Amino acid sequence: MVLAMSRPSRRSDSAHFLFRKRVPADIQAKQAGGKVVFSFPPEMGSGEPIRVTGTIGTEVKVSLRTRDPEVAKARNGIAQAQFQAFCEGVRRGPETLTHAQVIALSGVWYRRWVDRLRDMPGSPAVWRKWVDLLDRAAAKGAVVREIGPIVDEFLAEERLTVDEDSRERLCDAIHKAMKQAGRLLHRFAEGDYRPDPDADRFPEWRGVRPKSAEADTPKGTLTLDDLFGRWKRESSPSASTITTWRSYIRSLKEHLGHDDVRRITKADVVAWKDALVAAGFASVRKGQLAAIKALFSYALQNNLITANPADGVTVRQKKKAGERMLPYDDTEVGHILALADAETNPAKRWLPWLMALSGARVGEVAQLWGQRITAVDGVPVMKIAPAEDGGSLKNEGSERTVPIHPAIIERGFLDFVQKRGDGPLFYGDRRKHVRAKPGEARRHASKGVANHLAAWVRENGFTDPRKAPSHAFRHWFKTRCQRLGILDSIADAIQGHASGQEADGYRHGPIATLDEAIRRIPVPEAPTRR
């Protein structure tokens, strides 16, 4: 049964588009009140996928997490395909998992959780309590009751329906994987990043072959370029992402000696990853490997392949001493801001101030439009969002409202905005700047602004390779907040910087609270000339 195509709609209480779909009667009868998880590619092509959960009733509806009509259209198509796959799985009935499949699935959970929290594991005390709570659940014989909701959400995310015996065995297996992850993250939190010697106990997850596997197995050749083209049309990535991912695909094709997606095995992906690491590439996990995983995940979700050959493949790269990126110190920030004060070019004049006193990324402020400099509850703010002419942000959490520091206002920033009008503040002729056509790869104008600003910073003598010309402001702001005792959650809300905890989505800092924190940030003094 093919489901009729739906179109994205508007919510009455939100500017975001909505996926809304009538649920077939047979699915309602079997799954009423159940959950279905939708997964969309991340905005910038790397990082965590965007996941939303819907409840099965007479219809299912979820936010598409975007105000952009083109992105909404692409995500609506993805949601349609995923919902159809969900319905087909329900109609096939519950699967019975083998013991190896149960342990392999618990390994998927383990790797996903560890990878998500590896860089910011939090406090060791949190993980001691985590393991203690898991031990108590086992002692009370309450593993299925307490772990069950987590397992159900995980199964919904994987679009799996299993029988009750398989579910109970999976609860026990994920309970053990949780303890293993908790002990490892406890070590990470204490500064010990040695790998888990038991991480290889999990077999590879190859998915559950449908009962009609032979009929459903994709036939023919699917090239990497064909797959990328399909993903690109639905995902509407930025021009820089298109260029970068094409280079990754070219690298994989050169390594394999062919471009047939259905011939690629996990061993092939591991060998490619090992070759990249050996060649000295520094960000394989978040770059090449993340991109290929996203492509194969898309292919699997759309029934183009039967298993993701990149699933479970990761890189255990450690930063060496002397390689970690550093913040500017107070003197350097004061010096750059003094140089900015002497500039007449708008980007050089205002962007260093906006970055330093908000901790924003350069790409976020470089694409500001005048109409997004406004006031909330009497507080002057900048609304950080994708530029109206087709800009993009790093991820969903990057969209936020940030108070403007009084020192910036005192220097006449609001007067500057008023003169520039409602359009772009730092690039181009506002009358000529238009959105790129769907599928057209065009680098956003703000990228050039950001690059010119970085060159200007370097030209003025700030050449330390461990201090990124613009991003070192973001590091400085975070460090300053820490020194002033500003809560991490408040600093993260100002910077649009997720800590990796599930609770992030529930925190919405009041403007007055964010404004009070920003006002506490002192403006560093410029060095005295001798």
XYZ file of C-alpha atoms in Angstrom:
530
model
C 0.000 0.000 0.000
C 1.479 3.339 -1.039
C 0.575 6.292 1.186
C -0.675 9.451 -0.500
C 1.900 12.248 -0.474
C 1.315 15.000 2.074
C 2.538 18.584 2.004
C 4.143 20.539 4.835
C 1.631 22.699 6.695
C 1.852 25.577 9.154
C 1.220 25.341 12.887
C -1.085 27.937 14.403
C 1.225 28.427 17.403
C 4.609 28.250 15.649
C 6.448 29.583 12.620
C 7.878 26.110 11.953
C 6.403 23.892 9.252
C 4.602 20.703 10.219
C 4.506 17.154 8.837
C 0.946 15.917 9.166
C -0.289 12.546 7.950
C -3.438 10.483 8.342
C -2.654 7.109 9.927
C -4.167 4.100 8.106
C -6.851 2.283 10.115
C -4.875 -0.969 10.400
C -1.864 0.913 11.812
C -4.113 2.742 14.293
C -5.518 -0.583 15.481
C -2.053 -2.000 16.155
C -0.114 1.083 17.280
C -2.581 3.604 18.799
C -0.678 5.691 21.349
C 2.665 4.346 20.155
C 5.599 6.431 19.004
C 7.261 6.933 15.638
C 10.624 8.692 15.375
C 11.607 10.811 12.381
C 15.226 11.638 11.617
C 16.395 14.510 9.385
C 19.957 15.217 8.202
C 21.724 17.951 10.217
C 21.635 21.478 8.829
C 25.329 21.672 7.934
C 25.851 18.055 6.935
C 27.711 17.019 10.088
C 26.858 16.459 13.689
C 23.799 14.818 15.233
C 20.736 14.167 13.035
C 17.614 16.128 13.962
C 15.143 13.711 15.600
C 11.492 14.344 16.372
C 8.911 11.965 17.831
C 5.244 11.685 16.917
C 2.364 9.833 18.570
C 0.150 7.476 16.587
C -3.526 8.486 16.590
C -5.971 9.170 13.798
C -3.071 11.159 12.385
C 0.569 11.713 13.190
C 2.094 15.191 13.218
C 5.556 16.467 14.078
C 7.451 19.706 13.666
C 9.815 19.818 10.694
C 12.019 22.137 12.790
C 12.421 24.766 10.079
C 10.806 27.950 8.806
C 12.412 27.582 5.373
C 9.825 26.388 2.786
C 12.443 24.566 0.675
C 13.974 22.757 3.665
C 10.465 21.953 4.911
C 9.575 20.425 1.550
C 12.686 18.217 1.617
C 12.119 17.133 5.211
C 8.456 16.463 4.524
C 9.509 14.030 1.795
C 11.947 12.316 4.160
C 9.261 12.054 6.852
C 6.825 10.606 4.302
C 9.302 7.865 3.342
C 10.136 7.095 6.968
C 6.465 6.895 7.955
C 5.767 4.541 5.073
C 8.694 2.334 6.204
C 7.273 2.418 9.738
C 3.847 1.289 8.500
C 5.370 -1.513 6.447
C 7.269 -2.695 9.528
C 4.092 -2.696 11.618
C 2.269 -4.708 8.967
C 5.062 -7.298 8.854
C 4.549 -7.822 12.569
C 7.001 -8.090 15.462
C 10.448 -9.474 14.746
C 12.106 -12.109 16.910
C 15.722 -11.140 17.535
C 18.491 -13.675 17.890
C 20.845 -13.405 20.854
C 23.577 -11.985 18.602
C 21.185 -9.383 17.200
C 20.178 -8.301 20.724
C 23.820 -7.798 21.746
C 24.588 -6.054 18.448
C 21.681 -3.634 18.984
C 22.869 -2.881 22.517
C 26.235 -2.073 20.935
C 24.558 0.462 18.638
C 23.091 2.138 21.733
C 26.458 2.024 23.549
C 28.461 3.565 20.696
C 25.870 6.235 20.008
C 25.737 7.324 23.668
C 29.518 7.317 24.158
C 30.158 9.192 20.905
C 27.556 11.793 21.842
C 29.100 12.547 25.252
C 32.774 11.824 24.563
C 33.943 15.422 24.227
C 31.879 16.851 27.114
C 31.297 13.997 29.593
C 30.393 16.258 32.525
C 31.145 15.436 36.151
C 32.510 12.050 37.358
C 29.896 12.185 40.140
C 27.096 12.021 37.556
C 28.415 8.744 36.171
C 29.008 7.220 39.621
C 25.340 7.908 40.372
C 24.355 6.582 36.929
C 26.011 3.185 37.557
C 24.621 3.087 41.106
C 21.062 3.612 39.845
C 21.513 0.843 37.272
C 22.768 -1.527 40.007
C 19.731 -0.696 42.139
C 17.375 -1.437 39.253
C 18.985 -4.856 38.822
C 18.846 -5.567 42.559
C 15.114 -4.753 42.633
C 14.425 -6.876 39.559
C 13.156 -3.717 37.874
C 15.377 -3.584 34.788
C 12.560 -4.052 32.274
C 10.299 -1.561 34.062
C 12.937 1.176 34.380
C 14.893 0.594 31.161
C 11.848 -0.303 29.070
C 10.842 3.272 28.081
C 14.411 3.982 26.920
C 14.444 0.763 24.894
C 11.046 1.553 23.365
C 12.284 4.984 22.246
C 15.452 3.397 20.853
C 13.443 0.790 18.919
C 11.169 3.528 17.560
C 14.220 5.468 16.447
C 15.547 2.367 14.678
C 12.041 1.732 13.260
C 11.987 -1.784 14.707
C 9.001 -3.701 16.085
C 10.037 -6.714 18.168
C 8.170 -9.344 20.176
C 7.941 -9.156 23.970
C 10.646 -11.744 24.604
C 13.090 -9.898 22.327
C 12.222 -6.611 24.054
C 12.926 -8.049 27.513
C 16.253 -9.504 26.379
C 17.144 -6.171 24.776
C 16.322 -4.375 28.058
C 18.829 -6.599 29.871
C 21.457 -6.118 27.165
C 21.089 -2.324 27.047
C 21.155 -2.230 30.871
C 24.610 -3.849 30.714
C 25.666 -1.537 27.877
C 24.550 1.455 29.970
C 26.771 0.358 32.862
C 29.672 -0.156 30.486
C 29.122 3.287 28.949
C 28.787 4.852 32.414
C 32.114 3.435 33.589
C 33.847 4.618 30.412
C 32.344 8.130 30.594
C 33.335 8.308 34.262
C 36.940 7.766 33.178
C 36.580 10.366 30.422
C 35.224 12.858 32.967
C 38.321 12.249 35.111
C 40.589 12.916 32.131
C 41.392 9.289 31.254
C 40.570 8.823 27.552
C 42.053 5.377 27.047
C 39.730 3.243 24.881
C 37.304 0.752 26.390
C 39.043 -2.674 26.217
C 35.608 -4.354 26.087
C 34.120 -2.193 23.334
C 34.670 -4.937 20.744
C 32.419 -7.408 22.584
C 29.450 -6.204 20.525
C 28.953 -7.952 17.172
C 28.185 -5.869 14.098
C 24.544 -4.855 13.723
C 23.414 -5.900 10.250
C 19.733 -5.129 10.672
C 16.787 -7.499 10.607
C 16.109 -9.076 7.230
C 12.429 -8.568 6.409
C 10.339 -11.673 5.894
C 10.090 -10.664 2.240
C 13.789 -9.903 2.028
C 14.351 -11.373 -1.385
C 11.534 -9.355 -2.920
C 12.617 -6.177 -1.112
C 16.352 -6.415 -1.841
C 17.350 -3.476 -4.084
C 18.520 -4.534 -7.514
C 20.935 -2.969 -9.980
C 23.769 -0.490 -9.503
C 23.576 2.585 -7.289
C 26.609 4.854 -7.685
C 27.929 7.144 -4.984
C 27.269 10.140 -7.215
C 23.667 9.030 -7.800
C 23.143 8.603 -4.063
C 24.658 11.996 -3.316
C 22.449 13.607 -5.970
C 19.287 12.154 -4.428
C 20.341 13.174 -0.905
C 21.234 16.682 -2.101
C 17.863 17.246 -3.771
C 15.999 16.316 -0.592
C 18.329 17.884 1.990
C 19.073 21.266 0.358
C 22.588 21.520 1.849
C 24.711 24.658 1.677
C 27.107 25.207 -1.220
C 30.131 24.679 1.056
C 28.694 21.328 2.232
C 28.154 20.217 -1.375
C 31.746 21.054 -2.293
C 33.182 19.395 0.824
C 31.122 16.216 0.534
C 31.977 15.820 -3.129
C 35.652 15.752 -2.158
C 34.881 13.051 0.444
C 33.025 10.955 -2.144
C 35.880 11.351 -4.601
C 38.317 10.161 -1.922
C 36.187 7.080 -1.168
C 35.828 6.209 -4.863
C 39.593 6.502 -5.387
C 40.212 4.234 -2.403
C 37.661 1.602 -3.502
C 38.452 1.609 -7.205
C 34.712 1.567 -7.948
C 31.600 3.608 -7.087
C 28.904 0.940 -6.578
C 27.244 1.680 -3.225
C 25.800 -1.838 -2.905
C 29.264 -3.427 -3.173
C 30.686 -1.396 -0.273
C 31.256 -3.414 2.904
C 32.051 -2.400 6.453
C 35.613 -3.644 5.896
C 35.875 -1.205 2.966
C 34.769 1.724 5.130
C 37.173 0.743 7.931
C 40.063 0.471 5.480
C 39.235 3.899 3.999
C 39.001 5.422 7.459
C 42.362 3.884 8.438
C 43.966 5.284 5.277
C 42.668 8.787 6.042
C 43.993 8.647 9.595
C 47.351 7.362 8.376
C 47.514 10.247 5.876
C 47.230 12.700 8.773
C 43.674 13.996 8.356
C 42.711 15.569 11.679
C 38.888 15.444 11.702
C 37.978 12.165 10.039
C 35.265 11.274 12.562
C 33.404 14.585 12.231
C 34.266 15.111 8.578
C 34.663 12.306 6.045
C 33.194 9.533 8.172
C 30.200 11.575 9.374
C 29.337 12.531 5.796
C 29.511 8.974 4.453
C 27.494 7.679 7.424
C 24.785 10.256 6.720
C 24.625 9.278 3.038
C 24.393 5.557 3.772
C 21.800 6.210 6.496
C 19.698 8.087 3.945
C 20.081 5.185 1.483
C 18.989 2.674 4.139
C 15.975 4.774 5.166
C 14.871 4.960 1.544
C 15.275 1.210 0.875
C 18.172 1.755 -1.520
C 20.452 -0.583 0.474
C 19.752 -3.290 3.064
C 22.389 -2.292 5.656
C 24.584 0.708 6.467
C 28.217 -0.387 5.940
C 29.451 2.592 7.991
C 27.331 1.802 11.063
C 29.555 1.359 14.106
C 32.714 2.586 12.369
C 34.422 5.312 14.354
C 37.786 6.959 14.917
C 39.582 7.051 18.226
C 41.716 10.096 17.509
C 43.209 11.923 20.469
C 44.427 15.458 20.362
C 48.106 15.696 21.249
C 49.524 18.165 23.720
C 50.064 21.467 21.959
C 47.300 20.926 19.388
C 44.134 21.991 21.219
C 42.682 25.290 20.031
C 43.018 28.165 22.489
C 41.089 31.337 23.331
C 42.412 34.835 22.937
C 43.618 36.354 26.196
C 42.147 39.611 27.510
C 44.945 41.714 26.044
C 44.509 40.239 22.577
C 40.750 40.800 22.647
C 41.268 44.389 23.817
C 43.800 44.972 21.034
C 41.533 43.606 18.263
C 38.547 45.607 19.534
C 40.681 48.763 19.530
C 41.655 48.024 15.913
C 37.965 47.504 15.094
C 37.102 50.897 16.610
C 39.446 52.539 14.094
C 37.851 50.806 11.071
C 35.251 52.221 8.685
C 34.453 48.921 6.933
C 31.230 47.716 8.656
C 32.306 44.068 8.999
C 35.702 44.907 10.503
C 34.112 47.605 12.661
C 31.305 45.575 14.243
C 31.857 41.834 13.847
C 34.763 41.586 16.353
C 32.615 43.380 18.947
C 29.578 41.208 18.299
C 31.628 37.998 18.481
C 33.612 38.973 21.571
C 30.642 40.093 23.658
C 28.176 37.371 22.662
C 30.420 34.385 21.949
C 28.656 33.958 18.589
C 30.195 32.190 15.606
C 31.419 34.508 12.857
C 29.058 32.925 10.333
C 26.085 33.660 12.575
C 26.743 37.393 12.908
C 28.108 37.888 9.384
C 24.648 36.997 7.991
C 22.689 39.314 10.306
C 19.941 41.390 8.712
C 18.783 44.723 10.066
C 15.250 43.472 10.647
C 16.614 40.977 13.183
C 18.131 43.695 15.370
C 15.171 44.485 17.574
C 14.078 44.631 21.241
C 12.510 42.017 23.514
C 11.067 43.171 26.828
C 12.907 46.444 26.330
C 16.279 44.719 25.811
C 18.100 45.315 22.469
C 18.738 41.912 20.917
C 19.986 40.224 17.768
C 17.932 37.302 16.504
C 20.375 34.746 15.163
C 18.731 32.739 12.388
C 19.483 31.604 8.814
C 19.735 34.689 6.583
C 16.549 35.449 4.704
C 18.354 35.034 1.372
C 19.376 31.430 1.923
C 21.934 31.423 4.743
C 22.380 28.528 7.144
C 23.403 27.813 10.736
C 25.381 24.951 12.211
C 22.387 23.181 13.759
C 18.897 23.668 15.168
C 20.180 24.904 18.545
C 22.099 27.712 16.837
C 18.874 29.661 16.246
C 18.429 31.943 19.246
C 17.884 35.484 20.543
C 20.896 37.169 22.148
C 20.995 40.496 24.056
C 23.430 43.072 22.700
C 26.158 44.207 25.100
C 25.813 47.867 26.265
C 29.363 48.646 25.048
C 28.293 47.842 21.479
C 25.207 50.034 21.756
C 27.264 52.894 23.225
C 29.472 52.790 20.130
C 26.484 53.494 17.880
C 25.625 50.032 16.585
C 21.862 50.684 16.608
C 22.393 53.888 14.615
C 24.422 51.896 12.090
C 21.621 49.333 11.793
C 19.015 52.034 11.284
C 21.018 53.531 8.425
C 21.552 50.143 6.761
C 17.855 49.262 6.853
C 16.154 45.867 7.122
C 18.468 43.920 4.785
C 21.964 42.422 5.197
C 24.207 44.451 7.476
C 27.613 43.254 6.320
C 27.421 42.135 2.698
C 26.176 43.022 -0.742
C 23.567 45.227 -2.294
C 20.422 44.351 -0.396
C 18.257 44.878 -3.483
C 20.242 42.393 -5.564
C 20.706 39.644 -2.985
C 18.263 36.830 -3.688
C 17.848 33.248 -2.544
C 19.593 30.548 -4.555
C 17.303 28.398 -6.687
C 16.522 24.903 -5.334
C 19.424 22.575 -6.077
C 21.746 25.416 -7.029
C 25.132 25.339 -5.262
C 25.926 28.902 -4.345
C 28.208 29.994 -1.512
C 26.398 32.441 0.718
C 27.776 35.997 0.608
C 28.434 35.990 4.360
C 31.138 33.329 3.833
C 33.284 35.844 1.978
C 32.760 38.397 4.762
C 33.937 35.876 7.350
C 37.010 34.952 5.286
C 38.007 38.602 4.736
C 37.657 39.276 8.457
C 39.917 36.331 9.320
C 42.545 37.602 6.869
C 42.334 41.087 8.435
C 42.938 39.641 11.913
C 45.973 37.695 10.699
C 47.322 40.746 8.850
C 47.268 42.654 12.131
C 49.714 40.239 13.744
C 47.457 37.640 15.404
C 49.090 34.625 13.798
C 49.085 31.952 16.523
C 47.881 28.830 14.629
C 46.188 27.556 17.819
C 44.000 30.668 17.986
C 41.481 30.733 15.142
C 41.074 34.346 13.960
C 37.341 34.476 14.696
C 36.565 31.350 16.722
C 39.063 32.268 19.443
C 36.574 34.972 20.491
C 34.034 32.210 21.147
C 36.554 30.364 23.315
C 37.391 33.604 25.146
C 33.721 34.308 25.885
C 33.193 30.829 27.350
C 36.315 31.168 29.479
C 35.228 34.637 30.676
C 31.806 33.297 31.704
C 33.469 30.539 33.677
C 35.731 32.998 35.498
C 32.736 35.189 36.375
C 30.729 32.261 37.753
C 28.046 32.440 35.041
C 26.169 29.136 34.868
C 27.197 26.872 31.999
C 23.541 26.553 30.958
C 23.264 30.353 30.615
C 26.537 30.635 28.686
C 25.421 27.781 26.411
C 22.063 29.471 25.784
C 23.808 32.713 24.804
C 26.237 30.914 22.503
C 23.847 28.328 21.059
C 26.244 25.692 22.310
C 24.649 22.345 23.230
C 26.313 20.411 26.050
C 25.128 17.074 24.654
C 22.617 16.509 27.469
C 18.974 15.682 26.718
C 17.863 18.464 29.091
C 19.227 21.103 26.691
C 15.977 21.119 24.760
C 14.009 22.060 27.895
C 16.083 25.140 28.803
C 14.878 28.490 27.513
C 16.731 31.302 29.280
C 14.641 34.450 29.835
C 16.004 37.492 27.992
C 16.455 39.338 31.303
C 18.648 36.508 32.618
C 20.762 36.388 29.451
C 21.033 40.191 29.442
C 22.232 40.251 33.056
C 24.928 37.678 32.214
C 26.133 39.556 29.121
C 26.311 42.838 31.046
C 28.735 41.182 33.461
C 31.272 40.589 30.687
C 33.838 43.413 30.970
C 35.335 44.993 27.868
C 39.080 44.200 27.886
C 41.397 47.177 27.698
C 43.695 47.604 24.730
C 47.432 47.248 25.476
C 49.216 50.488 26.284
C 51.574 51.541 23.527
C 55.127 52.269 24.578
